[in-house]
Amino acid sequence: MKICDLFKRKSIFSFEVFPPKRTGSVNTIYDTVEKLKSLNPDFISVTYGAGGSENKDSTLKIASAIKNNYGIESVAHLPCINLTKSDVLKMLEDFKSAGVKNILALRGDINPNFTPKKDFKYASDLITFIRENGDFNIIAACYPEGHNESPSIIEDIRNLKRKVDAGANQLITQLFFDNSYFYSFRERAAIAGINVPIQAGIMPVVNKKQIERMVTLCRVNLPKKFLTIMQRYENNPEAMRDAGVAYAIDQIVDLIAHGVDGIHLYTMNNPDIAHRIYEAINTLLVA
Ligand code: FAD
């Protein structure tokens, strides 16, 4: 099934998982998927390491298993910066054979250790290429606070419109902790004529390391309320986890009340956290 059809019926609730690290067995992810299955997600997306991760073949394997063994719709992330057109053609064939119909088409982060291939400069180039070479539902990334390389949020919206015009059917945001950025972004998108569903990407922050990593990787504002909570509990892992879950639930309740098209939870492969959040919000997800 193409996921974009689901938005007409309800608020979407979905999860992101990542392939286990190089040293881990790919099978460890299936325990996570098994536990997520009981939450009846609308789909599960699987990340792909654009920086030459040695586990990149795992994305296809896991997305295929989610779809065919667990009966859950899956989305394969596909960052193009280090791929050639013939690499992508081969991957599209593999996705098709595996029954994976949904692709999150990305550029990928520029990694100083890899010289990018020249076939795809931006995600919009990949989206056009996928459209021309297969029948997939295409999802694209978006940034409520602007992408970290972008000179301005206006430029960023223009570039987002390019992705939608190229054929993206739906969008998923980068994580954010202040919903007001999301609401302003949604308005800018509507003014720019971007009319596809936008799912809010929410990450429950459950440890201090996660925050440090996020701040270096993305342009994301940490509001005072969030910082106060994190500083208060940074040396108490259990309290930090509970506070992070509570913060994410608070964000999601507010987003659903404001008519968000869907929530995409960055699970960090932690099904217990996903369970706690689901228990708190599942009755709100009705149309
Ligand atoms: P693009 O849309 O190509 O944008 C990149 C930059 O170029 C932006 O600043 C944009 O404004 C600018 N730009 C775009 N088009 C043009 C144009 N025509 N002219 C001038 N400037 C332009 N990374 C991974 O490696 N693996 C993953 O699995 C992964 N999953 C992700 C999932 C989500 C939901 C999100 C939000 C991000 C994910 N990322 C992942 C990170 C993503 O690859 C990076 O944020 C990357 O830096 C940008 O990717 P993009 O697809 O948004 O790029």
GROMACS .gro file of C-alpha atoms and ligand atoms in nm:
model
  340
    1MET     CA    1   0.000   0.000   0.000
    2LYS     CA    2   0.111   0.354  -0.066
    3ILE     CA    3   0.108   0.533   0.267
    4CYS     CA    4  -0.005   0.869   0.128
    5ASP     CA    5  -0.357   0.723   0.086
    6LEU     CA    6  -0.387   0.673   0.465
    7PHE     CA    7  -0.386   1.044   0.549
    8LYS     CA    8  -0.735   1.083   0.405
    9ARG     CA    9  -0.868   0.853   0.678
   10LYS     CA   10  -0.689   0.938   1.006
   11SER     CA   11  -0.396   1.094   1.192
   12ILE     CA   12  -0.099   0.877   1.108
   13PHE     CA   13   0.121   0.730   1.380
   14SER     CA   14   0.448   0.575   1.265
   15PHE     CA   15   0.796   0.482   1.383
   16GLU     CA   16   1.155   0.514   1.267
   17VAL     CA   17   1.408   0.242   1.340
   18PHE     CA   18   1.772   0.212   1.235
   19PRO     CA   19   1.974  -0.096   1.136
   20PRO     CA   20   2.187  -0.228   1.421
   21LYS     CA   21   2.543  -0.094   1.423
   22ARG     CA   22   2.825  -0.268   1.236
   23THR     CA   23   2.914  -0.487   1.532
   24GLY     CA   24   2.557  -0.597   1.606
   25SER     CA   25   2.353  -0.868   1.437
   26VAL     CA   26   2.074  -0.743   1.214
   27ASN     CA   27   1.845  -0.985   1.397
   28THR     CA   28   1.838  -0.768   1.711
   29ILE     CA   29   1.612  -0.527   1.525
   30TYR     CA   30   1.343  -0.790   1.488
   31ASP     CA   31   1.281  -0.800   1.865
   32THR     CA   32   1.219  -0.427   1.842
   33VAL     CA   33   0.987  -0.464   1.542
   34GLU     CA   34   0.797  -0.744   1.715
   35LYS     CA   35   0.731  -0.518   2.014
   36LEU     CA   36   0.636  -0.221   1.795
   37LYS     CA   37   0.390  -0.437   1.600
   38SER     CA   38   0.153  -0.458   1.898
   39LEU     CA   39   0.110  -0.078   1.874
   40ASN     CA   40  -0.039  -0.122   1.526
   41PRO     CA   41   0.170   0.152   1.362
   42ASP     CA   42   0.065   0.285   1.022
   43PHE     CA   43   0.420   0.226   0.901
   44ILE     CA   44   0.778   0.181   1.015
   45SER     CA   45   1.062   0.355   0.835
   46VAL     CA   46   1.418   0.224   0.825
   47THR     CA   47   1.716   0.461   0.805
   48TYR     CA   48   2.013   0.421   0.572
   49GLY     CA   49   2.366   0.540   0.648
   50ALA     CA   50   2.456   0.781   0.369
   51GLY     CA   51   2.811   0.804   0.499
   52GLY     CA   52   2.908   0.464   0.363
   53SER     CA   53   2.778   0.260   0.657
   54GLU     CA   54   2.884  -0.102   0.620
   55ASN     CA   55   2.532  -0.201   0.715
   56LYS     CA   56   2.358  -0.022   0.430
   57ASP     CA   57   2.221  -0.344   0.275
   58SER     CA   58   2.038  -0.398   0.602
   59THR     CA   59   1.789  -0.122   0.519
   60LEU     CA   60   1.638  -0.321   0.234
   61LYS     CA   61   1.646  -0.643   0.434
   62ILE     CA   62   1.472  -0.488   0.736
   63ALA     CA   63   1.216  -0.290   0.532
   64SER     CA   64   1.131  -0.607   0.343
   65ALA     CA   65   1.091  -0.810   0.665
   66ILE     CA   66   0.870  -0.541   0.825
   67LYS     CA   67   0.641  -0.557   0.523
   68ASN     CA   68   0.645  -0.929   0.444
   69ASN     CA   69   0.701  -1.099   0.781
   70TYR     CA   70   0.528  -0.856   1.017
   71GLY     CA   71   0.254  -0.727   0.784
   72ILE     CA   72   0.335  -0.360   0.857
   73GLU     CA   73   0.383  -0.107   0.577
   74SER     CA   74   0.749  -0.009   0.554
   75VAL     CA   75   0.944   0.289   0.424
   76ALA     CA   76   1.305   0.259   0.308
   77HIS     CA   77   1.518   0.572   0.355
   78LEU     CA   78   1.734   0.639   0.050
   79PRO     CA   79   2.003   0.911   0.072
   80CYS     CA   80   2.154   0.970  -0.273
   81ILE     CA   81   2.467   1.180  -0.220
   82ASN     CA   82   2.704   0.884  -0.246
   83LEU     CA   83   2.509   0.688  -0.509
   84THR     CA   84   2.517   0.679  -0.888
   85LYS     CA   85   2.209   0.651  -1.108
   86SER     CA   86   2.287   0.287  -1.175
   87ASP     CA   87   2.314   0.221  -0.797
   88VAL     CA   88   1.971   0.374  -0.750
   89LEU     CA   89   1.819   0.181  -1.042
   90LYS     CA   90   1.942  -0.143  -0.887
   91MET     CA   91   1.799  -0.044  -0.549
   92LEU     CA   92   1.462   0.046  -0.699
   93GLU     CA   93   1.452  -0.300  -0.860
   94ASP     CA   94   1.532  -0.456  -0.521
   95PHE     CA   95   1.264  -0.250  -0.344
   96LYS     CA   96   1.010  -0.350  -0.607
   97SER     CA   97   1.097  -0.721  -0.579
   98ALA     CA   98   1.070  -0.697  -0.199
   99GLY     CA   99   0.728  -0.527  -0.215
  100VAL     CA  100   0.862  -0.205  -0.057
  101LYS     CA  101   0.649   0.069  -0.213
  102ASN     CA  102   0.744   0.370  -0.002
  103ILE     CA  103   1.075   0.555  -0.019
  104LEU     CA  104   1.198   0.847   0.192
  105ALA     CA  105   1.410   1.021  -0.073
  106LEU     CA  106   1.699   1.213   0.080
  107ARG     CA  107   2.019   1.382  -0.019
  108GLY     CA  108   2.207   1.266   0.293
  109ASP     CA  109   2.454   1.461   0.503
  110ILE     CA  110   2.780   1.559   0.337
  111ASN     CA  111   3.056   1.354   0.494
  112PRO     CA  112   3.409   1.498   0.468
  113ASN     CA  113   3.547   1.143   0.437
  114PHE     CA  114   3.359   1.075   0.112
  115THR     CA  115   3.368   1.266  -0.215
  116PRO     CA  116   3.003   1.286  -0.321
  117LYS     CA  117   2.909   1.117  -0.649
  118LYS     CA  118   2.793   1.362  -0.914
  119ASP     CA  119   2.463   1.205  -1.027
  120PHE     CA  120   2.238   1.358  -0.760
  121LYS     CA  121   2.306   1.697  -0.607
  122TYR     CA  122   1.981   1.745  -0.417
  123ALA     CA  123   1.699   1.523  -0.294
  124SER     CA  124   1.477   1.678  -0.564
  125ASP     CA  125   1.707   1.521  -0.831
  126LEU     CA  126   1.654   1.181  -0.670
  127ILE     CA  127   1.276   1.234  -0.647
  128THR     CA  128   1.258   1.315  -1.020
  129PHE     CA  129   1.468   1.007  -1.097
  130ILE     CA  130   1.251   0.775  -0.884
  131ARG     CA  131   0.934   0.915  -1.047
  132GLU     CA  132   1.078   0.840  -1.391
  133ASN     CA  133   1.189   0.491  -1.299
  134GLY     CA  134   0.924   0.328  -1.083
  135ASP     CA  135   0.585   0.342  -0.918
  136PHE     CA  136   0.668   0.439  -0.559
  137ASN     CA  137   0.514   0.661  -0.295
  138ILE     CA  138   0.783   0.922  -0.236
  139ILE     CA  139   0.833   1.095   0.099
  140ALA     CA  140   1.074   1.385   0.156
  141ALA     CA  141   1.237   1.544   0.461
  142CYS     CA  142   1.156   1.895   0.582
  143TYR     CA  143   1.293   2.128   0.848
  144PRO     CA  144   1.063   2.346   1.062
  145GLU     CA  145   1.363   2.552   1.179
  146GLY     CA  146   1.538   2.546   0.840
  147HIS     CA  147   1.802   2.303   0.716
  148ASN     CA  148   2.142   2.370   0.874
  149GLU     CA  149   2.307   2.458   0.538
  150SER     CA  150   2.026   2.683   0.426
  151PRO     CA  151   2.092   3.060   0.413
  152SER     CA  152   1.731   3.138   0.512
  153ILE     CA  153   1.401   2.970   0.593
  154ILE     CA  154   1.251   3.132   0.281
  155GLU     CA  155   1.517   2.966   0.060
  156ASP     CA  156   1.451   2.642   0.243
  157ILE     CA  157   1.076   2.657   0.169
  158ARG     CA  158   1.149   2.728  -0.200
  159ASN     CA  159   1.371   2.421  -0.209
  160LEU     CA  160   1.107   2.216  -0.030
  161LYS     CA  161   0.852   2.321  -0.293
  162ARG     CA  162   1.096   2.188  -0.557
  163LYS     CA  163   1.084   1.848  -0.387
  164VAL     CA  164   0.704   1.844  -0.383
  165ASP     CA  165   0.685   1.962  -0.744
  166ALA     CA  166   0.929   1.686  -0.838
  167GLY     CA  167   0.686   1.429  -0.694
  168ALA     CA  168   0.707   1.398  -0.314
  169ASN     CA  169   0.362   1.292  -0.188
  170GLN     CA  170   0.421   1.356   0.180
  171LEU     CA  171   0.675   1.509   0.419
  172ILE     CA  172   0.830   1.417   0.753
  173THR     CA  173   0.994   1.684   0.966
  174GLN     CA  174   1.324   1.680   1.142
  175LEU     CA  175   1.283   1.662   1.519
  176PHE     CA  176   1.191   1.980   1.705
  177PHE     CA  177   1.114   2.065   2.067
  178ASP     CA  178   0.914   2.383   2.028
  179ASN     CA  179   0.585   2.327   1.848
  180SER     CA  180   0.553   2.694   1.756
  181TYR     CA  181   0.830   2.639   1.495
  182PHE     CA  182   0.622   2.361   1.343
  183TYR     CA  183   0.306   2.574   1.327
  184SER     CA  184   0.493   2.864   1.161
  185PHE     CA  185   0.657   2.623   0.917
  186ARG     CA  186   0.319   2.469   0.830
  187GLU     CA  187   0.186   2.815   0.749
  188ARG     CA  188   0.488   2.901   0.532
  189ALA     CA  189   0.447   2.573   0.349
  190ALA     CA  190   0.077   2.641   0.284
  191ILE     CA  191   0.157   2.993   0.156
  192ALA     CA  192   0.419   2.841  -0.078
  193GLY     CA  193   0.152   2.607  -0.219
  194ILE     CA  194   0.285   2.293  -0.051
  195ASN     CA  195  -0.032   2.092  -0.005
  196VAL     CA  196   0.093   1.743   0.081
  197PRO     CA  197   0.054   1.594   0.432
  198ILE     CA  198   0.327   1.689   0.681
  199GLN     CA  199   0.406   1.447   0.962
  200ALA     CA  200   0.577   1.585   1.270
  201GLY     CA  201   0.895   1.397   1.363
  202ILE     CA  202   0.916   1.367   1.742
  203MET     CA  203   1.213   1.238   1.936
  204PRO     CA  204   1.171   1.152   2.304
  205VAL     CA  205   1.498   1.258   2.462
  206VAL     CA  206   1.588   1.001   2.723
  207ASN     CA  207   1.956   1.067   2.786
  208LYS     CA  208   2.207   1.351   2.786
  209LYS     CA  209   2.420   1.207   2.501
  210GLN     CA  210   2.123   1.232   2.266
  211ILE     CA  211   2.092   1.608   2.325
  212GLU     CA  212   2.462   1.670   2.262
  213ARG     CA  213   2.445   1.473   1.936
  214MET     CA  214   2.133   1.655   1.818
  215VAL     CA  215   2.271   1.999   1.877
  216THR     CA  216   2.579   1.920   1.667
  217LEU     CA  217   2.382   1.755   1.385
  218CYS     CA  218   2.078   1.975   1.333
  219ARG     CA  219   1.955   2.328   1.360
  220VAL     CA  220   1.718   2.285   1.652
  221ASN     CA  221   1.611   2.526   1.920
  222LEU     CA  222   1.609   2.391   2.275
  223PRO     CA  223   1.338   2.589   2.458
  224LYS     CA  224   1.385   2.703   2.816
  225LYS     CA  225   1.128   2.457   2.950
  226PHE     CA  226   1.313   2.169   2.782
  227LEU     CA  227   1.657   2.284   2.903
  228THR     CA  228   1.534   2.329   3.259
  229ILE     CA  229   1.399   1.975   3.268
  230MET     CA  230   1.712   1.825   3.111
  231GLN     CA  231   1.950   2.016   3.342
  232ARG     CA  232   1.746   1.920   3.647
  233TYR     CA  233   1.762   1.545   3.573
  234GLU     CA  234   2.083   1.501   3.375
  235ASN     CA  235   2.245   1.295   3.651
  236ASN     CA  236   1.942   1.082   3.723
  237PRO     CA  237   1.892   0.851   3.422
  238GLU     CA  238   1.554   0.717   3.533
  239ALA     CA  239   1.408   1.062   3.602
  240MET     CA  240   1.563   1.193   3.279
  241ARG     CA  241   1.391   0.917   3.081
  242ASP     CA  242   1.054   0.984   3.247
  243ALA     CA  243   1.087   1.357   3.192
  244GLY     CA  244   1.184   1.305   2.825
  245VAL     CA  245   0.883   1.081   2.767
  246ALA     CA  246   0.651   1.329   2.940
  247TYR     CA  247   0.789   1.614   2.727
  248ALA     CA  248   0.732   1.417   2.404
  249ILE     CA  249   0.376   1.327   2.510
  250ASP     CA  250   0.304   1.693   2.587
  251GLN     CA  251   0.431   1.793   2.240
  252ILE     CA  252   0.225   1.522   2.067
  253VAL     CA  253  -0.099   1.608   2.250
  254ASP     CA  254  -0.059   1.972   2.146
  255LEU     CA  255   0.021   1.877   1.785
  256ILE     CA  256  -0.280   1.647   1.751
  257ALA     CA  257  -0.504   1.913   1.904
  258HIS     CA  258  -0.372   2.149   1.634
  259GLY     CA  259  -0.470   1.906   1.360
  260VAL     CA  260  -0.129   1.764   1.266
  261ASP     CA  261  -0.144   1.517   0.975
  262GLY     CA  262   0.056   1.259   1.165
  263ILE     CA  263   0.330   1.182   1.418
  264HIS     CA  264   0.649   1.002   1.323
  265LEU     CA  265   0.827   0.883   1.636
  266TYR     CA  266   1.205   0.852   1.629
  267THR     CA  267   1.212   0.540   1.846
  268MET     CA  268   1.594   0.506   1.873
  269ASN     CA  269   1.510   0.132   1.857
  270ASN     CA  270   1.358   0.154   2.204
  271PRO     CA  271   1.012  -0.011   2.191
  272ASP     CA  272   0.945   0.044   2.563
  273ILE     CA  273   0.955   0.421   2.519
  274ALA     CA  274   0.731   0.390   2.213
  275HIS     CA  275   0.485   0.184   2.421
  276ARG     CA  276   0.468   0.447   2.694
  277ILE     CA  277   0.402   0.722   2.444
  278TYR     CA  278   0.145   0.519   2.254
  279GLU     CA  279  -0.046   0.436   2.575
  280ALA     CA  280  -0.071   0.806   2.653
  281ILE     CA  281  -0.190   0.926   2.313
  282ASN     CA  282  -0.358   0.644   2.122
  283THR     CA  283  -0.714   0.755   2.197
  284LEU     CA  284  -0.633   1.095   2.046
  285LEU     CA  285  -0.540   0.955   1.706
  286VAL     CA  286  -0.898   0.906   1.584
  287ALA     CA  287  -1.006   1.112   1.285
  288FAD     P1  288   1.784   1.845   0.021
  288FAD     O1  289   1.637   1.856   0.013
  288FAD     O2  290   1.859   1.817  -0.105
  288FAD     O3  291   1.838   1.980   0.088
  288FAD     C1  292   1.974   1.992   0.128
  288FAD     C2  293   2.011   2.140   0.132
  288FAD     O4  294   2.018   2.191  -0.002
  288FAD     C3  295   1.909   2.227   0.204
  288FAD     O5  296   1.979   2.332   0.268
  288FAD     C4  297   1.822   2.284   0.091
  288FAD     O6  298   1.763   2.407   0.128
  288FAD     C5  299   1.926   2.299  -0.019
  288FAD     N1  300   1.870   2.280  -0.155
  288FAD     C6  301   1.783   2.185  -0.194
  288FAD     N2  302   1.757   2.198  -0.326
  288FAD     C7  303   1.828   2.304  -0.370
  288FAD     C8  304   1.844   2.369  -0.496
  288FAD     N3  305   1.780   2.325  -0.603
  288FAD     N4  306   1.929   2.476  -0.503
  288FAD     C9  307   1.996   2.520  -0.394
  288FAD     N5  308   1.984   2.462  -0.271
  288FAD    C10  309   1.903   2.357  -0.260
  288FAD     N6  310   2.023   1.104   0.652
  288FAD    C11  311   2.078   0.984   0.623
  288FAD     O7  312   2.195   0.978   0.585
  288FAD     N7  313   2.008   0.868   0.635
  288FAD    C12  314   1.879   0.866   0.672
  288FAD     O8  315   1.818   0.760   0.682
  288FAD    C13  316   1.815   0.992   0.704
  288FAD     N8  317   1.685   0.998   0.742
  288FAD    C14  318   1.626   1.120   0.762
  288FAD    C15  319   1.489   1.126   0.795
  288FAD    C16  320   1.426   1.248   0.817
  288FAD    C17  321   1.278   1.252   0.848
  288FAD    C18  322   1.502   1.369   0.810
  288FAD    C19  323   1.436   1.501   0.839
  288FAD    C20  324   1.637   1.366   0.778
  288FAD    C21  325   1.700   1.241   0.753
  288FAD     N9  326   1.835   1.233   0.720
  288FAD    C22  327   1.894   1.111   0.691
  288FAD    C23  328   1.919   1.355   0.719
  288FAD    C24  329   1.927   1.421   0.580
  288FAD     O9  330   1.993   1.335   0.490
  288FAD    C25  331   2.004   1.551   0.599
  288FAD    O10  332   1.929   1.642   0.673
  288FAD    C26  333   2.061   1.614   0.473
  288FAD    O11  334   2.157   1.713   0.512
  288FAD    C27  335   1.959   1.684   0.384
  288FAD    O12  336   1.881   1.593   0.319
  288FAD     P2  337   1.754   1.642   0.233
  288FAD    O13  338   1.700   1.523   0.167
  288FAD    O14  339   1.663   1.725   0.312
  288FAD    O15  340   1.831   1.735   0.124
   0.00000   0.00000   0.00000
